[in-house]
Every structure is written in C-alpha cells, then in structure tokens.
Amino acid sequence: MNAHVTDRLSAYLDGALPASVLERVRAHLEQCATCARAYEELRGLRGLLRALPDPAVPAGLVDRIHWHLARDASVSASRRSPWRSVWAAWTQPSVARPVWFALAAATLVVIMSLPMGWVSGVFAPHGASFDPDAYVHDYLLLSSDRLTDDVTRTVIAHTALPEFTAAR
Amino acid sequence: MPEGNFHGAGNAPQEETVFGGPDVAEAVSALSGIVDAGVPAAESGAHRLAAFEELLGRHLRSIYRVAYRLAGNADDAEDLMQEAVTEAFRAFDRYQPGTYFDRWVYRIMHRTHIDSIRRRGRRPEVSYDAPAGVDGDPLLTRLGDAHTDPQRLTELQELDAPIQAALDGLPPEFRSVVILADIEGLSYDEIAVVEACPVGTVRSRLHRAREALRTALRPYLKGGTR
C-alpha cells in the first residue's frame, strides 16, 4: 500500500490539487481505510462548519455603529480646517522640498555675506569705513584697567602703528 | 499586494439592513448593478457616511458572522466589529468600487483582530506556521487543552458551542483561515488577499487547522453531511 495521503486531504477536499496528485489521492482513498476515514471526518467537519447557525446581530448594533461613525466623521471634518489644508498643501514633499532648499540657500548667502559686509563698511553708520587696526590700537591704548603701565601704553602708542600715531 | 483586491462575479450576499435616513436612498441611487459600487473619493461628509453605511448594511450579517466567529462571543464580536468598521470608514477612500466590500472589511478586521490580541498580550510566542516537530503538531496540543476542559464544555449551552470552543483554541491566523474557507466559502486566493500571505501559507494553515479541529471534534463527526 502507498504512503498515507493525510497531508493532501484538505486540498483534495477543496479540489485544489494538481490532476496528477488528485488521481493518486483518489486511488489511495479507495484502498486505505485510515485515510478514507480521515477524509470522511474532514468532510463532516466542513459540513458542521457550514451548518453553523448565523449569530443574531445584536439589537441596536446598527445604531451604535451609525453613532460611532457619525462622531468619527465629525471629528475628522473638524480636523480638516482650511488652515490645515493649506498647511498640508505646503508640507507636501513635492512643494516643501524646493521651498526649504531655497530658504536654506538664501540663509547661507546672508550668513556668508555678513563678515564681508561688516569689513567693507556696508553695515557701518553713515557709510564710514571701519578700520580694524585703528580699533585694536584704540582699545589697547584706552584700556587702562588692563594696561596700567604708562610705559607700555606709550610703547604701544608709538610702535604698534607708527604711521597712525604719526598722523595724529 | 494591493489592498482591497477583491474582484469577482457578483454572488455577493444580499443582506439588507437599513442604516441612516432618507439621505441614504439618494446617496446610493447610483450604487446598483455591480458587485459593490462605491463612492467617488471626492464625496465627503454625510454623503460619504451614507454610502458607506449602505454597503455595510448590505453585508452586515456576513461581516458580523466573521467577527463573531473570530472573537468567540457577542461582546468581543461587537468590539471587534466597531473597531474594524471604524477603520474601514476612515480608509473608505481606498476602497475600490466594483470589488467585494465584505472581503475588503474582512481584511481590515483580520488585521484589527491580530492587533487587539497582541495588545492584550494574548499573542502566543510560538510560531504555529513552523512545521510540526517530533512531538507532533503544537496546534493539536493547544486545541486539546482548550477543548477538553470539562468545566468550559459544561458551561457551553448552544448547539455550536463545542465548535466555537474548538475554533477559539486555534491561533488567530488559523482560526480566520477556517472561518473564511469553510463558513464564508472564500477561495484560497481570496483568503491570501485577506490575510496578506502567500496562497501556499493559506493551504498549509487550512490543512493544519482542519486536522486540529478534526481531532478535537471527532465525537461530533460522523462523515460528510455535504
């Protein structure tokens, strides 16, 4: 006798076996009482499941579902305010990516231009030019709390920027 | 696998249940002649709700039947149904008109059921999809424990109580396969869409679930009745 075909019986019951396998199972069932009994039990099981009575839909379930869905719909509608839709439109990746890229590039240009503008006097009042050397010189000269030594200050005044002090 | 891929020739059960008010008739006046017509994505508000509830009403009994067999009792079935239907309504724009509405809801319900079991911490850690080992199929052990509890069996009053008890003993993925195949009459391909798994997995789960049920329910099996 061939090996049992128990593993094939479920698919056989559903007609879901290839023709060649189906024939082998059918032939086996005709001569194997064990597999034939298993197959009959499977058929009986399917019959029982199909014959199960329909559970009664609980009274009021339809109304409760309706109330639940209506509330859900109203909450969803309140969330869909005009501002939210505008925000949603602007936060779409296809729109947001180029906008954010342009903003980032503009910010970078402004930041990079700041020192140059400062040094070149663009931001100075009345268009006066800013001279960093003069600034350092005046700072060192006037910071009496740091440089109390008159000799040192005199040296700085006459040696740090000879042409500047000479001009004074 | 696209969601809601439930094309078929129209043998959808006609189960009329009335939702909503007079707006329903207007909302669904165009929904006749095909399996399950839908509502254009642009529709919204009360119109959208009315169209959804018309479809739900048409399939209410079968959707509730699946919820009941999955959950095992009326209270849990209503919770599962509420949750799945709410999810389906939120995703209604993705429902493809002309496909089976009930099977689309089954898919959402299947996922909802698995998630709810996971949330409650009742999800088994073992994978029952693994081949049976030398100790036999773990499904049989699990089912035997659930079914042969004499106290539980004594409590069961309904005619279908032992069958429901046996179904409850199956892991959720196996339970849903049996319910969809043997109670709802879905094909392997349709179940694969509902459960988002390969057809081979459906075949394997169905075989093992039936074997487990056959063992547990042997006293009630006297050969095929259909």
PDB file of C-alpha atoms in Angstrom, chain A residues 57-130:
ATOM      1  CA  VAL A  57     -26.883  40.588  15.075  1.00  0.00           C
ATOM      2  CA  PRO A  58     -27.345  42.323  18.442  1.00  0.00           C
ATOM      3  CA  ALA A  59     -30.236  44.727  18.702  1.00  0.00           C
ATOM      4  CA  GLY A  60     -29.057  48.295  18.424  1.00  0.00           C
ATOM      5  CA  LEU A  61     -25.711  47.394  16.854  1.00  0.00           C
ATOM      6  CA  VAL A  62     -26.608  49.233  13.665  1.00  0.00           C
ATOM      7  CA  ASP A  63     -27.488  52.382  15.615  1.00  0.00           C
ATOM      8  CA  ARG A  64     -24.365  52.165  17.730  1.00  0.00           C
ATOM      9  CA  ILE A  65     -22.206  51.809  14.621  1.00  0.00           C
ATOM     10  CA  HIS A  66     -24.001  54.727  12.995  1.00  0.00           C
ATOM     11  CA  TRP A  67     -23.452  56.930  16.049  1.00  0.00           C
ATOM     12  CA  HIS A  68     -19.795  55.899  16.203  1.00  0.00           C
ATOM     13  CA  LEU A  69     -19.178  56.600  12.518  1.00  0.00           C
ATOM     14  CA  ALA A  70     -21.054  59.905  12.569  1.00  0.00           C
ATOM     15  CA  ARG A  71     -18.970  61.065  15.517  1.00  0.00           C
ATOM     16  CA  ASP A  72     -15.782  59.917  13.794  1.00  0.00           C
ATOM     17  CA  ALA A  73     -16.810  61.750  10.615  1.00  0.00           C
ATOM     18  CA  SER A  74     -17.496  64.995  12.505  1.00  0.00           C
ATOM     19  CA  VAL A  75     -14.168  64.798  14.323  1.00  0.00           C
ATOM     20  CA  SER A  76     -12.401  64.211  11.016  1.00  0.00           C
ATOM     21  CA  ALA A  77     -14.246  67.159   9.454  1.00  0.00           C
ATOM     22  CA  SER A  78     -13.237  69.496  12.291  1.00  0.00           C
ATOM     23  CA  ARG A  79      -9.657  68.426  11.843  1.00  0.00           C
ATOM     24  CA  ARG A  80      -9.867  69.324   8.173  1.00  0.00           C
ATOM     25  CA  SER A  81      -9.988  73.116   8.732  1.00  0.00           C
ATOM     26  CA  PRO A  82      -8.923  75.432   5.835  1.00  0.00           C
ATOM     27  CA  TRP A  83      -5.658  76.255   7.582  1.00  0.00           C
ATOM     28  CA  ARG A  84      -4.907  72.583   7.970  1.00  0.00           C
ATOM     29  CA  SER A  85      -5.430  72.002   4.272  1.00  0.00           C
ATOM     30  CA  VAL A  86      -3.180  74.961   3.406  1.00  0.00           C
ATOM     31  CA  TRP A  87      -0.548  73.646   5.791  1.00  0.00           C
ATOM     32  CA  ALA A  88      -0.958  70.151   4.378  1.00  0.00           C
ATOM     33  CA  ALA A  89      -0.501  71.505   0.856  1.00  0.00           C
ATOM     34  CA  TRP A  90       2.687  73.338   1.803  1.00  0.00           C
ATOM     35  CA  THR A  91       4.092  70.406   3.674  1.00  0.00           C
ATOM     36  CA  GLN A  92       3.709  68.093   0.693  1.00  0.00           C
ATOM     37  CA  PRO A  93       7.237  66.889  -0.102  1.00  0.00           C
ATOM     38  CA  SER A  94       6.937  67.983  -3.726  1.00  0.00           C
ATOM     39  CA  VAL A  95       6.210  71.552  -2.628  1.00  0.00           C
ATOM     40  CA  ALA A  96       8.134  71.683   0.621  1.00  0.00           C
ATOM     41  CA  ARG A  97      11.475  70.389  -0.664  1.00  0.00           C
ATOM     42  CA  PRO A  98      12.206  73.175  -3.192  1.00  0.00           C
ATOM     43  CA  VAL A  99      10.892  75.833  -0.793  1.00  0.00           C
ATOM     44  CA  TRP A 100      13.047  74.645   2.079  1.00  0.00           C
ATOM     45  CA  PHE A 101      16.042  74.319  -0.243  1.00  0.00           C
ATOM     46  CA  ALA A 102      15.623  77.895  -1.479  1.00  0.00           C
ATOM     47  CA  LEU A 103      15.249  79.194   2.088  1.00  0.00           C
ATOM     48  CA  ALA A 104      18.340  77.319   3.207  1.00  0.00           C
ATOM     49  CA  ALA A 105      20.375  78.632   0.269  1.00  0.00           C
ATOM     50  CA  ALA A 106      19.233  82.231   0.912  1.00  0.00           C
ATOM     51  CA  THR A 107      20.101  81.948   4.603  1.00  0.00           C
ATOM     52  CA  LEU A 108      23.545  80.612   3.747  1.00  0.00           C
ATOM     53  CA  VAL A 109      24.226  83.520   1.359  1.00  0.00           C
ATOM     54  CA  VAL A 110      23.183  86.090   4.005  1.00  0.00           C
ATOM     55  CA  ILE A 111      25.338  84.482   6.701  1.00  0.00           C
ATOM     56  CA  MET A 112      28.359  84.298   4.449  1.00  0.00           C
ATOM     57  CA  SER A 113      27.967  87.909   3.334  1.00  0.00           C
ATOM     58  CA  LEU A 114      27.812  89.298   6.893  1.00  0.00           C
ATOM     59  CA  PRO A 115      31.572  89.430   7.663  1.00  0.00           C
ATOM     60  CA  MET A 116      32.352  90.757   4.209  1.00  0.00           C
ATOM     61  CA  GLY A 117      29.747  93.450   4.556  1.00  0.00           C
ATOM     62  CA  TRP A 118      30.947  94.341   8.005  1.00  0.00           C
ATOM     63  CA  VAL A 119      34.560  94.640   6.950  1.00  0.00           C
ATOM     64  CA  SER A 120      33.745  96.514   3.772  1.00  0.00           C
ATOM     65  CA  GLY A 121      31.671  99.010   5.728  1.00  0.00           C
ATOM     66  CA  VAL A 122      28.295  98.187   4.249  1.00  0.00           C
ATOM     67  CA  PHE A 123      26.745  97.981   7.733  1.00  0.00           C
ATOM     68  CA  ALA A 124      28.695 100.904   9.258  1.00  0.00           C
ATOM     69  CA  PRO A 125      26.741 104.118  10.102  1.00  0.00           C
ATOM     70  CA  HIS A 126      26.811 106.951   7.536  1.00  0.00           C
ATOM     71  CA  GLY A 127      28.936 104.892   5.230  1.00  0.00           C
ATOM     72  CA  ALA A 128      32.049 105.446   7.382  1.00  0.00           C
ATOM     73  CA  SER A 129      34.707 102.852   6.798  1.00  0.00           C
ATOM     74  CA  PHE A 130      35.727 100.570   9.597  1.00  0.00           C
TER      75      PHE A 130
END
